Short mmCIF file of C-alpha atoms in Angstrom, two decimals:
data_model
loop_
_atom_site.label_atom_id
_atom_site.label_comp_id
_atom_site.label_asym_id
_atom_site.label_seq_id
_atom_site.Cartn_x
_atom_site.Cartn_y
_atom_site.Cartn_z
CA THR A 1083 -260.46 127.65 138.32
CA GLN A 1084 -256.87 128.07 137.17
CA LEU A 1085 -256.39 130.69 134.46
CA LEU A 1086 -253.38 131.78 132.45
CA GLU A 1087 -253.23 135.25 130.97
CA GLN A 1088 -250.85 136.02 128.15
CA SER A 1089 -249.68 139.41 126.96
CA PRO A 1090 -249.49 140.92 124.50
CA GLN A 1091 -252.15 139.20 122.45
CA PHE A 1092 -250.58 140.34 119.19
CA LEU A 1093 -247.11 141.57 118.31
CA SER A 1094 -245.79 142.74 114.96
CA ILE A 1095 -242.08 143.60 114.84
CA GLN A 1096 -239.21 144.03 112.40
CA GLU A 1097 -236.59 141.36 111.87
CA GLY A 1098 -233.73 141.80 114.32
CA GLU A 1099 -235.78 143.29 117.15
CA ASN A 1100 -236.07 141.73 120.60
CA LEU A 1101 -239.37 140.91 122.30
CA THR A 1102 -240.79 139.47 125.50
CA VAL A 1103 -244.06 137.61 125.95
CA TYR A 1104 -245.61 137.19 129.38
CA CYS A 1105 -247.75 134.48 130.95
CA ASN A 1106 -249.35 135.25 134.32
CA SER A 1107 -251.66 133.57 136.78
CA SER A 1108 -252.84 133.90 140.35
CA SER A 1109 -252.47 130.13 140.72
CA VAL A 1110 -249.39 128.04 141.39
CA PHE A 1111 -248.50 125.53 138.71
CA SER A 1112 -246.49 122.35 138.90
CA SER A 1113 -244.81 123.36 135.66
CA LEU A 1114 -245.22 125.76 132.77
CA GLN A 1115 -244.68 124.89 129.16
CA TRP A 1116 -244.33 127.02 126.06
CA TYR A 1117 -245.65 125.78 122.73
CA ARG A 1118 -245.49 127.23 119.23
CA GLN A 1119 -248.30 126.66 116.77
CA GLU A 1120 -248.30 127.24 113.02
CA PRO A 1121 -251.45 127.47 110.87
CA GLY A 1122 -253.15 124.14 110.27
CA GLU A 1123 -251.02 122.31 112.79
CA GLY A 1124 -251.20 121.37 116.45
CA PRO A 1125 -248.95 123.12 118.99
CA VAL A 1126 -245.38 121.85 119.36
CA LEU A 1127 -243.50 122.03 122.65
CA LEU A 1128 -240.61 124.49 122.95
CA VAL A 1129 -239.70 124.07 126.61
CA THR A 1130 -240.90 122.94 130.04
CA VAL A 1131 -239.91 124.81 133.21
CA VAL A 1132 -240.47 123.13 136.54
CA THR A 1133 -238.43 124.85 139.27
CA GLY A 1134 -239.29 128.33 140.54
CA GLY A 1135 -236.75 130.83 139.20
CA GLU A 1136 -235.59 128.44 136.51
CA VAL A 1137 -234.15 129.91 133.30
CA LYS A 1138 -233.80 127.87 130.12
CA LYS A 1139 -232.29 128.92 126.83
CA LEU A 1140 -233.06 127.49 123.42
CA LYS A 1141 -230.86 129.26 120.85
CA ARG A 1142 -232.30 132.81 120.66
CA LEU A 1143 -235.19 132.01 123.02
CA THR A 1144 -234.92 132.46 126.79
CA PHE A 1145 -237.63 131.14 129.11
CA GLN A 1146 -238.03 132.00 132.77
CA PHE A 1147 -240.31 130.55 135.45
CA GLY A 1148 -241.27 132.93 138.25
CA ASP A 1149 -239.98 132.25 141.76
CA ALA A 1150 -243.51 131.56 143.00
CA ARG A 1151 -244.29 129.32 140.00
CA LYS A 1152 -247.24 131.52 139.00
CA ASP A 1153 -245.80 133.21 135.92
CA SER A 1154 -243.36 132.83 133.07
CA SER A 1155 -241.79 134.84 130.29
CA LEU A 1156 -240.42 134.12 126.86
CA HIS A 1157 -237.77 136.44 125.45
CA ILE A 1158 -236.69 136.25 121.81
CA THR A 1159 -233.47 137.94 120.77
CA ALA A 1160 -232.98 139.18 117.20
CA ALA A 1161 -236.31 137.88 115.93
CA GLN A 1162 -236.44 136.32 112.49
CA PRO A 1163 -239.38 135.83 110.09
CA GLY A 1164 -239.23 132.11 110.89
CA ASP A 1165 -240.25 132.94 114.47
CA THR A 1166 -243.69 133.99 113.22
CA GLY A 1167 -246.45 131.96 114.86
CA LEU A 1168 -248.77 131.60 117.82
CA TYR A 1169 -246.95 131.21 121.14
CA LEU A 1170 -248.94 129.47 123.85
CA CYS A 1171 -248.11 129.03 127.49
CA ALA A 1172 -249.56 126.02 129.27
CA GLY A 1173 -249.69 125.15 132.94
CA ALA A 1174 -249.98 121.77 134.60
CA ASN A 1175 -252.05 121.69 137.79
CA THR A 1176 -250.40 120.93 141.09
CA GLY A 1177 -250.75 117.22 140.39
CA GLY A 1178 -248.73 117.77 137.25
CA PHE A 1179 -251.18 116.18 134.86
CA LYS A 1180 -254.12 118.27 133.61
CA THR A 1181 -252.81 121.03 131.35
CA ILE A 1182 -254.55 124.32 130.61
CA PHE A 1183 -253.52 126.90 128.04
CA GLY A 1184 -253.38 130.64 127.82
CA ALA A 1185 -255.01 132.50 124.93
CA GLY A 1186 -251.71 132.85 123.10
CA THR A 1187 -249.55 135.61 121.64
CA ARG A 1188 -249.61 135.92 117.89
CA LEU A 1189 -246.18 137.04 116.69
CA PHE A 1190 -245.47 138.39 113.22
CA VAL A 1191 -241.88 139.18 112.28
CA LYS A 1192 -241.46 141.28 109.16
CA ALA A 1193 -238.39 140.86 106.95
CA GLY B 55 -248.84 105.19 114.55
CA ALA B 56 -246.07 107.71 114.37
CA GLY B 57 -248.15 110.55 115.70
CA VAL B 58 -251.59 111.55 116.92
CA SER B 59 -254.09 111.14 114.11
CA GLN B 60 -257.41 112.97 113.90
CA SER B 61 -260.26 112.48 111.47
CA PRO B 62 -261.85 113.99 109.60
CA SER B 63 -259.49 116.91 109.02
CA ASN B 64 -262.44 119.05 107.96
CA LYS B 65 -266.14 118.68 108.69
CA VAL B 66 -268.94 120.89 107.43
CA THR B 67 -272.35 120.29 108.93
CA GLU B 68 -275.71 121.93 109.22
CA LYS B 69 -276.98 123.45 112.41
CA GLY B 70 -278.84 120.87 114.48
CA LYS B 71 -276.97 117.84 113.15
CA ASP B 72 -274.79 115.57 115.30
CA VAL B 73 -271.08 115.13 114.56
CA GLU B 74 -268.43 112.66 115.70
CA LEU B 75 -264.75 113.51 115.74
CA ARG B 76 -262.12 110.81 116.08
CA CYS B 77 -258.69 110.76 117.68
CA ASP B 78 -256.09 107.99 117.41
CA PRO B 79 -253.42 108.66 120.05
CA ILE B 80 -249.82 107.55 119.89
CA SER B 81 -249.63 103.84 120.70
CA GLY B 82 -249.03 103.27 124.41
CA HIS B 83 -250.10 106.73 125.51
CA THR B 84 -252.37 106.43 128.52
CA ALA B 85 -253.50 110.05 128.69
CA LEU B 86 -255.66 111.75 126.08
CA TYR B 87 -256.94 115.33 125.94
CA TRP B 88 -259.47 117.18 123.83
CA TYR B 89 -259.21 120.95 123.34
CA ARG B 90 -261.23 123.46 121.34
CA GLN B 91 -259.59 126.37 119.53
CA ARG B 92 -261.77 129.11 118.13
CA LEU B 93 -260.41 131.22 115.28
CA GLY B 94 -257.44 133.27 116.44
CA GLN B 95 -257.78 132.07 120.03
CA GLY B 96 -255.92 129.84 122.45
CA LEU B 97 -256.83 126.31 123.48
CA GLU B 98 -259.87 125.67 125.62
CA PHE B 99 -259.70 122.48 127.70
CA LEU B 100 -262.63 120.13 127.14
CA ILE B 101 -261.92 116.70 128.64
CA TYR B 102 -259.03 114.54 129.90
CA PHE B 103 -258.75 110.75 130.01
CA GLN B 104 -256.07 109.01 132.08
CA GLY B 105 -255.94 105.23 131.90
CA ASN B 106 -258.93 103.62 133.57
CA SER B 107 -259.65 106.59 135.85
CA ALA B 108 -262.89 108.53 135.54
CA PRO B 109 -262.39 111.25 132.91
CA ASP B 110 -262.12 114.91 133.89
CA LYS B 111 -265.10 116.41 132.06
CA SER B 112 -264.88 119.81 133.72
CA GLY B 113 -264.28 121.66 130.45
CA LEU B 114 -267.22 120.37 128.42
CA PRO B 115 -269.28 123.50 127.63
CA SER B 116 -272.73 121.90 127.63
CA ASP B 117 -274.51 118.56 127.77
CA ARG B 118 -274.46 118.50 123.97
CA PHE B 119 -270.79 117.57 124.21
CA SER B 120 -269.61 114.10 125.20
CA ALA B 121 -266.52 111.98 124.70
CA GLU B 122 -265.67 108.33 124.97
CA ARG B 123 -262.45 106.40 125.10
CA THR B 124 -262.12 102.65 125.11
CA GLY B 125 -259.12 101.59 127.16
CA GLU B 126 -255.99 103.33 125.94
CA SER B 127 -257.04 103.55 122.33
CA VAL B 128 -259.26 105.64 120.12
CA SER B 129 -261.40 108.45 121.46
CA THR B 130 -264.47 110.04 119.91
CA LEU B 131 -265.83 113.48 120.70
CA THR B 132 -269.53 113.81 119.92
CA ILE B 133 -271.37 117.08 119.56
CA GLN B 134 -275.14 116.77 119.41
CA ARG B 135 -277.49 119.32 117.84
CA THR B 136 -274.58 121.43 116.63
CA GLN B 137 -274.78 125.21 116.85
CA GLN B 138 -272.88 127.83 114.88
CA GLU B 139 -270.89 128.71 118.00
CA ASP B 140 -269.46 125.16 117.93
CA SER B 141 -267.45 126.07 114.83
CA ALA B 142 -263.79 125.73 115.78
CA VAL B 143 -260.75 123.49 115.46
CA TYR B 144 -260.94 120.52 117.80
CA LEU B 145 -257.49 119.34 118.84
CA CYS B 146 -256.59 116.04 120.43
CA ALA B 147 -253.38 115.40 122.36
CA SER B 148 -251.88 112.42 124.13
CA ASN B 149 -248.92 111.46 126.34
CA TRP B 150 -247.79 108.77 128.77
CA GLY B 151 -249.49 110.50 131.70
CA GLN B 152 -246.25 111.38 133.46
CA ARG B 153 -246.06 114.44 135.68
CA ASN B 154 -245.24 117.64 133.76
CA GLU B 155 -244.90 115.72 130.52
CA LYS B 156 -245.35 117.43 127.17
CA LEU B 157 -248.41 116.93 125.01
CA PHE B 158 -248.27 115.46 121.52
CA PHE B 159 -250.93 117.06 119.36
CA GLY B 160 -252.77 115.99 116.25
CA SER B 161 -253.44 118.49 113.46
CA GLY B 162 -257.04 118.92 114.53
CA THR B 163 -260.49 118.74 112.98
CA GLN B 164 -261.83 121.98 111.55
CA LEU B 165 -265.56 121.96 112.27
CA SER B 166 -267.80 124.41 110.43
CA VAL B 167 -271.47 124.60 111.38
CA LEU B 168 -273.61 126.38 108.78
#
């Protein structure tokens, strides 16, 4: 069974601080995705990483896929209150279709 | 439709009753997923439909849970003899079934079992 572990589970920081969220597994994934979910809504995709070692940037967010395609990280620079939400990593199995999710990191950014 | 639609948005039921949750995927999407999200938790995979292939039911937690999908249209998730531990948000997602493709989610059905 493929599992994704996210850490930390909860993070409360001040506006302007930097943070990193981790997503780890013992399994190899075809791709890893990061989603953000707000209360009462379904998750919305932030990024997909496919190639081992790949780094993608989305404004203040930097995503990295591990060389062995087993782990990923999300780094946020100068966090803002609007970044508050649940961040979920999701991995597609080696076929690239069935997607499983980690337990999420709940981020709270205080003004 | 413009997005994935789920109904009802909220469902309150008594322990032991059966419930049906509905998902209307984006038109043309061949793949459809159901996930369960307990309060403050991540998404737990339940079942995956891809076109006319046999569904992947590996995530269904017990035989009280079942799901159907007719062709590439609506899906229903049925929970029989509901238990309090079934209380959660049930999320549906769909996509075109391409490799490494993103999922488009509905807003979920909040199920509360009293």
